[in-house]
Coordinates of C-alpha atoms and ligand atoms in Angstrom, one line a residue:
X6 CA -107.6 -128.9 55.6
X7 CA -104.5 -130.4 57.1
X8 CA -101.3 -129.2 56.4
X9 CA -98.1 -131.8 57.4
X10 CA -96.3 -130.3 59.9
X11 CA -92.9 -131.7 58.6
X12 CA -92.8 -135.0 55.5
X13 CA -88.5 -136.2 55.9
X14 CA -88.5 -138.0 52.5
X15 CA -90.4 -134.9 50.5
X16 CA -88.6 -132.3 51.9
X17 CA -84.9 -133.8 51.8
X18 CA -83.9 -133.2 48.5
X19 CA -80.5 -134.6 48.8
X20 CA -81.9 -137.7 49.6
X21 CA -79.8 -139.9 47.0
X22 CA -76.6 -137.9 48.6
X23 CA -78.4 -139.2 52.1
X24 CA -79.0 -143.1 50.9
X25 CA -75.8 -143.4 49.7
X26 CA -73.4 -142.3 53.2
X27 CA -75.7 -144.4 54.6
X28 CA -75.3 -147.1 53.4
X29 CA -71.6 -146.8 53.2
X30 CA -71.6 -146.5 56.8
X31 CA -73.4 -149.3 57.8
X32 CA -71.3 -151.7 55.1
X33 CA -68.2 -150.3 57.1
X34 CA -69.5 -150.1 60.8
X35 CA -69.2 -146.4 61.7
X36 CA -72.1 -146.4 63.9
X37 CA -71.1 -144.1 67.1
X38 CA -68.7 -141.2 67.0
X39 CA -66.1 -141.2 64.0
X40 CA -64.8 -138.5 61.9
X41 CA -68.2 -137.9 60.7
X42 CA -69.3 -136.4 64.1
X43 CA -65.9 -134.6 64.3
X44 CA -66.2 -133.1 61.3
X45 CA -69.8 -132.1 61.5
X46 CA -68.4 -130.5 64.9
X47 CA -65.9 -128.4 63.5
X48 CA -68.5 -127.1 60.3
X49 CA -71.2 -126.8 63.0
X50 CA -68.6 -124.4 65.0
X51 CA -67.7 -122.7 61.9
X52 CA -71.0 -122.2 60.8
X53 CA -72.1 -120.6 64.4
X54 CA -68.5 -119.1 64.4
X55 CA -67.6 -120.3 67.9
X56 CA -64.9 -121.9 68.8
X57 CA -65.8 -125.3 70.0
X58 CA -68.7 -127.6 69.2
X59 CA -70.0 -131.2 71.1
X60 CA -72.7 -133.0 69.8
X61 CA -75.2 -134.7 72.0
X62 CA -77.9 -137.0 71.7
X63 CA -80.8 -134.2 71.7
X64 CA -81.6 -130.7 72.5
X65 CA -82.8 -131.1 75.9
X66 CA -79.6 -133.5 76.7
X67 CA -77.6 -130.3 75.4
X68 CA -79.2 -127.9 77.8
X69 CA -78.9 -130.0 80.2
X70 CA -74.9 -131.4 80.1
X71 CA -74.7 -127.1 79.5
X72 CA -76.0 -126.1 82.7
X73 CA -74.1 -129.1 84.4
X74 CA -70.9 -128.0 83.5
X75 CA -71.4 -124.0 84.9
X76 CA -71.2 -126.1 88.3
X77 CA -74.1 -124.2 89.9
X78 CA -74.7 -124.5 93.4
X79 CA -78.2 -126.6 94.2
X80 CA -81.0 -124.5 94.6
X81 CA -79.5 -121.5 92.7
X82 CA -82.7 -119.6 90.6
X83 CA -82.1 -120.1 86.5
X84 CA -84.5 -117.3 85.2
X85 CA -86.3 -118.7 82.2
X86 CA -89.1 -117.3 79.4
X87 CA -92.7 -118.7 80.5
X88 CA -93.1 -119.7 76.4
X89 CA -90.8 -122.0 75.4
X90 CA -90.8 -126.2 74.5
X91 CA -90.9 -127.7 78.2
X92 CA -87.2 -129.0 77.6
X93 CA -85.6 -125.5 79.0
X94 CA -87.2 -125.5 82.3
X95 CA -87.1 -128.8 82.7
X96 CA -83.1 -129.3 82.1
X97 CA -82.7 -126.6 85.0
X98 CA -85.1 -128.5 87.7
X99 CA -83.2 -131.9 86.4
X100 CA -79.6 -130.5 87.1
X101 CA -81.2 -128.6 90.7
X102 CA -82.0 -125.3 90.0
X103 CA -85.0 -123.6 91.1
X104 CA -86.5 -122.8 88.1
X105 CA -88.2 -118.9 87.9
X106 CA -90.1 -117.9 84.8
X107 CA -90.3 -115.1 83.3
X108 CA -92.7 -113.0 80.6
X109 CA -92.3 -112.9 77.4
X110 CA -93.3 -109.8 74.8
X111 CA -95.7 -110.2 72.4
X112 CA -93.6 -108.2 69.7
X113 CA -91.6 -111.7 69.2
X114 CA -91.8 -113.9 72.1
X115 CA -88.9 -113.6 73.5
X116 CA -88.0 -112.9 77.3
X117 CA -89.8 -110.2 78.2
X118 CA -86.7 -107.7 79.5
X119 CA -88.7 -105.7 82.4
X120 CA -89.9 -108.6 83.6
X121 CA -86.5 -110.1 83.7
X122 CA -85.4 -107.2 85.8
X123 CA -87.9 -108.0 88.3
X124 CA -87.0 -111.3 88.5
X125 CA -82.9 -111.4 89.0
X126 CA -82.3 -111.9 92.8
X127 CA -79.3 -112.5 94.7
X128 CA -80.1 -116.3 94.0
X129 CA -80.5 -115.9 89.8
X130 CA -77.2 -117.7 88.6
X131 CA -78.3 -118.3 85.2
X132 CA -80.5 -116.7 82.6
X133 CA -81.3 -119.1 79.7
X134 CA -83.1 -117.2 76.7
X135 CA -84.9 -119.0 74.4
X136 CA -84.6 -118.1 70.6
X137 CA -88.1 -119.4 70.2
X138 CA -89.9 -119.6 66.3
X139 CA -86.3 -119.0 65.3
X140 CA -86.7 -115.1 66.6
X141 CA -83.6 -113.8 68.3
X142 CA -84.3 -112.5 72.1
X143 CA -82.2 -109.0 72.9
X144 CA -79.4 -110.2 74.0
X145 CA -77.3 -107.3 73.7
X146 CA -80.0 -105.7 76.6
X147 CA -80.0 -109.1 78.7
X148 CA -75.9 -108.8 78.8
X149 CA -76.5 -105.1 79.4
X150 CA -78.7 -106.0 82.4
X151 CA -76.5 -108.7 84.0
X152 CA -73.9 -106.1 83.6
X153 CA -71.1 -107.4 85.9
X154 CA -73.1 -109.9 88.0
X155 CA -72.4 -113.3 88.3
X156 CA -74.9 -114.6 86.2
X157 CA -74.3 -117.0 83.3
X158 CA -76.2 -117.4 80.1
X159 CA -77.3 -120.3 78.2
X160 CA -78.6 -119.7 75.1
X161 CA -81.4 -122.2 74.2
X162 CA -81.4 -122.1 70.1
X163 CA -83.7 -125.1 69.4
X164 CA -85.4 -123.5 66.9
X165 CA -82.9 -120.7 65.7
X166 CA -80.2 -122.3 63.1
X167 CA -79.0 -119.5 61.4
X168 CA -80.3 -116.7 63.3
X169 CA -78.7 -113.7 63.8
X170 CA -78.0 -110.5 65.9
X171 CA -76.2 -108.2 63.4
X172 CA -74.7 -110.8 61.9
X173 CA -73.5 -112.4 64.5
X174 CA -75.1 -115.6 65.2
X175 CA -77.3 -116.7 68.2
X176 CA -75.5 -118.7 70.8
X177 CA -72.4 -117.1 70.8
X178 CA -73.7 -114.4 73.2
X179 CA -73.9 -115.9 76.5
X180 CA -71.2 -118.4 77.9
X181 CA -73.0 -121.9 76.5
X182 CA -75.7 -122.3 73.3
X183 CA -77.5 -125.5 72.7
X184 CA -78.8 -126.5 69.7
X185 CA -81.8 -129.4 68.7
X186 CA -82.0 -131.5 65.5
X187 CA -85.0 -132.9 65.7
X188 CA -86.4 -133.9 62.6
X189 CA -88.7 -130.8 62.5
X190 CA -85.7 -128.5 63.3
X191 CA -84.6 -125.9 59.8
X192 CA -81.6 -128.5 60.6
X193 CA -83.0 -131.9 61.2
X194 CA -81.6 -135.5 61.4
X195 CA -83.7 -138.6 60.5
X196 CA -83.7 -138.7 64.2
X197 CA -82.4 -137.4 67.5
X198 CA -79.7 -135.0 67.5
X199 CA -78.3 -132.0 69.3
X200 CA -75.1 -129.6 70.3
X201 CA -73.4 -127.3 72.2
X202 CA -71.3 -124.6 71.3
X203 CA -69.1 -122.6 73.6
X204 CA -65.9 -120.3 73.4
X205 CA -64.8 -121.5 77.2
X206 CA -62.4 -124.2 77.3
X207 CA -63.3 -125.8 80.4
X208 CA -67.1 -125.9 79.8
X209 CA -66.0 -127.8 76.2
X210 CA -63.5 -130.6 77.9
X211 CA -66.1 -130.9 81.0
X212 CA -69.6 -131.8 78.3
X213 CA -66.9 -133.8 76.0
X214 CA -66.6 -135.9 78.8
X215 CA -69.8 -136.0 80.5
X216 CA -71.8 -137.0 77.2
X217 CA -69.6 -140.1 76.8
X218 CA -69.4 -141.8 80.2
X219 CA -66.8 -139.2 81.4
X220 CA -64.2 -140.8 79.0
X221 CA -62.7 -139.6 75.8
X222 CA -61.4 -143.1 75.5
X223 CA -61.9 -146.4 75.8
X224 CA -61.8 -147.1 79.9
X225 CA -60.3 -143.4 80.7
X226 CA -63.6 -142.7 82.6
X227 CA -62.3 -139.9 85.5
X228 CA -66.5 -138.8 86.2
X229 CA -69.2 -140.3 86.6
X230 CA -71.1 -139.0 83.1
X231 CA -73.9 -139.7 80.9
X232 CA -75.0 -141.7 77.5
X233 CA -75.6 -138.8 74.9
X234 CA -73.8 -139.1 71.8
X235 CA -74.9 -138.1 68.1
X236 CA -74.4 -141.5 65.9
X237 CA -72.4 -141.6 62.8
X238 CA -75.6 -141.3 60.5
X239 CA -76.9 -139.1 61.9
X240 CA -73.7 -136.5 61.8
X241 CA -73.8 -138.1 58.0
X242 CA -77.2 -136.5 57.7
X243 CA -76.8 -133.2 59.2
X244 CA -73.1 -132.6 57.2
X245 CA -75.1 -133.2 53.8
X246 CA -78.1 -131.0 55.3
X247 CA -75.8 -128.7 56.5
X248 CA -74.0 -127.9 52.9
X249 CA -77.2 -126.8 51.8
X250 CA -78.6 -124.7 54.9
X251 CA -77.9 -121.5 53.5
X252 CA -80.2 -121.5 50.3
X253 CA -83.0 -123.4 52.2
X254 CA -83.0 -120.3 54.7
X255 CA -83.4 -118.0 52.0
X256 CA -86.3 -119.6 50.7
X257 CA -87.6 -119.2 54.0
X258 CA -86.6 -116.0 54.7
X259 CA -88.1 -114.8 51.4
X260 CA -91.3 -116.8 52.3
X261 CA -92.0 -114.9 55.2
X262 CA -91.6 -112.1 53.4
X263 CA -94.8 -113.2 50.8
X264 CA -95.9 -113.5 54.3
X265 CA -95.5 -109.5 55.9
X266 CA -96.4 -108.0 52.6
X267 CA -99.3 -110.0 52.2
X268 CA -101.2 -110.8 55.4
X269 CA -101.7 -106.9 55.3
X270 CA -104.9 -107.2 53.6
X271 CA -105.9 -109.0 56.7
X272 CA -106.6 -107.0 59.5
X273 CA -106.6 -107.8 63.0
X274 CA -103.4 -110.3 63.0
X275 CA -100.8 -109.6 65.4
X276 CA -97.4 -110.6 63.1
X277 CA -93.9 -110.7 64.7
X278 CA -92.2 -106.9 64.8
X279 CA -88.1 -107.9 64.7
X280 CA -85.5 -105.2 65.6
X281 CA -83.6 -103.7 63.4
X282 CA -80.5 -105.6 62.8
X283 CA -82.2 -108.6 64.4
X284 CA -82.4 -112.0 62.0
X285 CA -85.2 -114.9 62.0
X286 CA -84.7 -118.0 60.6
X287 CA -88.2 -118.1 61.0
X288 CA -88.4 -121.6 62.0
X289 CA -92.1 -121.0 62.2
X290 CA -94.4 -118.2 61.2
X291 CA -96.7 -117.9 64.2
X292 CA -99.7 -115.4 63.6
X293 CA -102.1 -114.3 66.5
X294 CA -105.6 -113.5 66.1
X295 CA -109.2 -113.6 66.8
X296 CA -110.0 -114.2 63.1
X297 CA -108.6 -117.3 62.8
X298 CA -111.6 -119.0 60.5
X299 CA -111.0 -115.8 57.7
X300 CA -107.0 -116.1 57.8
X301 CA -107.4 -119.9 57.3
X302 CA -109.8 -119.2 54.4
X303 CA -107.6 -116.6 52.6
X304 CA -104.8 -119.4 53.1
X305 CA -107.0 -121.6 51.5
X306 CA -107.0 -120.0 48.4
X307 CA -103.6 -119.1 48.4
X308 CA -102.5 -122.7 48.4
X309 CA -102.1 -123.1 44.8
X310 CA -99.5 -120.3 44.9
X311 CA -97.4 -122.7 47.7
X312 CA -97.3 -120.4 50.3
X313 CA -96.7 -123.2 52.6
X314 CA -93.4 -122.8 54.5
X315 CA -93.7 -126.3 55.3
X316 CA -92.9 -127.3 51.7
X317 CA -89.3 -126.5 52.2
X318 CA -86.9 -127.7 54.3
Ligands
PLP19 C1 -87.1 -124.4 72.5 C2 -86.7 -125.8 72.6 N1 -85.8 -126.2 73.5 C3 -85.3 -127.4 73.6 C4 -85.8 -128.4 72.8 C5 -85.4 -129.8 73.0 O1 -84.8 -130.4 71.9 P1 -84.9 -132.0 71.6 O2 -86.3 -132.4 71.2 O3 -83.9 -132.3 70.6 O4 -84.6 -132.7 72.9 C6 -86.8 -128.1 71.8 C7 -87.4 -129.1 70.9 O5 -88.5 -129.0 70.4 C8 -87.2 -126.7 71.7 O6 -88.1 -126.4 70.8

């Protein structure tokens, strides 16, 4: 059996909302920039509850403009989890680090904190976590660690809209967090999409500017910069999808519940084991094991009762 990763049309279901801004926006030319990427900005930002927010084209644009406006020296080591999307690691070569990875744990994936220990040398400037599966990595013992060395954090929270570290959300712990909206993202666009939230001023001005040219307006170019903006649709898209974010995490929240109480029956699974306090927006639900041909028969038979995450958005 083949379950669809991700369906756009059958999972949006504020699709007419969708059609319609759409198509007012193309009637009336607001293709790039506009006050419906400033305004997703500042609900984005509100949403995260930090104080500034730049969209981007794409996640891996956002980690990279983030780790090009700390100003690292060339060669300096960025520490980075060995299981993560190949964006991370490949932001910090791309902007001249020397990339070091780093375990992860098997009780949620995340950056495995004795290893990380091991690895911070006089070189590691930059520690970049990934919230991976939507599960947040310790960051309260990662700050602990750095203590008052001057190493910078950038949080990579592809896959973690809406997760949280008691209460507060992922992202705002380090200096920089990036965000993806890929289509298959718990907040995707019908498209590319990404951003960057930050509390430090400077950071903010320097990635407003690099992502457009090094210009906020037309001709005002003072650096050399890049092409990565998020189009009007697109912010469109994400504002609508945005509105709704909080009951379409429940539903996945309480999904992954059916999930822990049930799978019990199965034994030998290894399911994720969160910290107290700690809160997934369980972008996926990744089960390890060595029974995989029994686990996908009892899902099997459980498919009538739609247990399938992947029916909501
Ligand atoms: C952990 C992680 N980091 C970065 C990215 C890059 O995001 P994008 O595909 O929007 O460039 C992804 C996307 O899958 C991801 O999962």
């Amino acid at each position: 059996m083949q379950i669809q990763f991700t369906n756009l049309f059958k999972l949006a279901p504020e699709k007419k909302k969708i059609f319609k801004k759409i198509n007012f926006l193309i009637k009336n030319n607001h293709f790039i920039g506009g006050s419906e990427v400033e305004n997703f900005e500042k609900e984005f930002s509100k949403f995260v509850g930090s104080k500034y927010c730049v969209t981007v084209g794409n996640g891996t644009d956002a980690l990279y403009l983030s780790i090009k406006a700390l100003n690292l020296k060339k060669g300096s080591e960025a520490i980075i989890p060995v299981n993560t999307w190949i964006s991370t690691a490949e932001a910090a070569a791309n902007a001249g680090l020397k990339v070091i990875f780093c375990d992860i744990n098997l009780e949620d994936y995340s950056i495995d904190l004795n290893d990380l220990k091991k690895k911070i040398s006089k070189k590691t400037k930059l520690i970049l976590p990934v919230h991976l599966y939507g599960n947040p990595s310790n960051m309260i013992q990662i700050k602990k660690i750095i203590n008052t060395k001057n190493i910078k954090i950038i949080e990579d929270c592809a896959q973690a809209h809406g997760s949280t570290i008691n209460n507060k959300h992922v992202g705002t712990f380090g200096n920089i967090g990036t965000f993806s909206f890929f289509p298959g993202k718990n907040i995707g666009c019908f498209g590319d999409g990404g951003a960057i939230v930050t509390n430090n001023k400077k950071y903010f001005e320097y990635i407003l500017r690099a992502r457009n040219h090094g210009s906020l307006k037309k001709y005002d170019h003072k650096f050399s910069g890049f092409n990565s903006r998020l189009d009007s649709i697109q912010a469109a898209i994400l504002r609508i999808k945005l509105r709704n974010y909080n009951k379409a995490l429940k539903k996945r929240i309480d999904i992954a519940d059916i999930y822990f109480k049930n799978l019990k029956v199965i034994g030998e699974l290894q399911l994720f084991k969160l910290k107290k306090g700690y809160k997934s927006c369980y972008h996926q639900f990744v089960i390890r094991t060595n029974v995989r041909n029994k686990l996908q028969n009892f899902l099997q038979k459980k498919e009538s009762q739609q247990w399938y995450i992947t029916h909501i958005c």
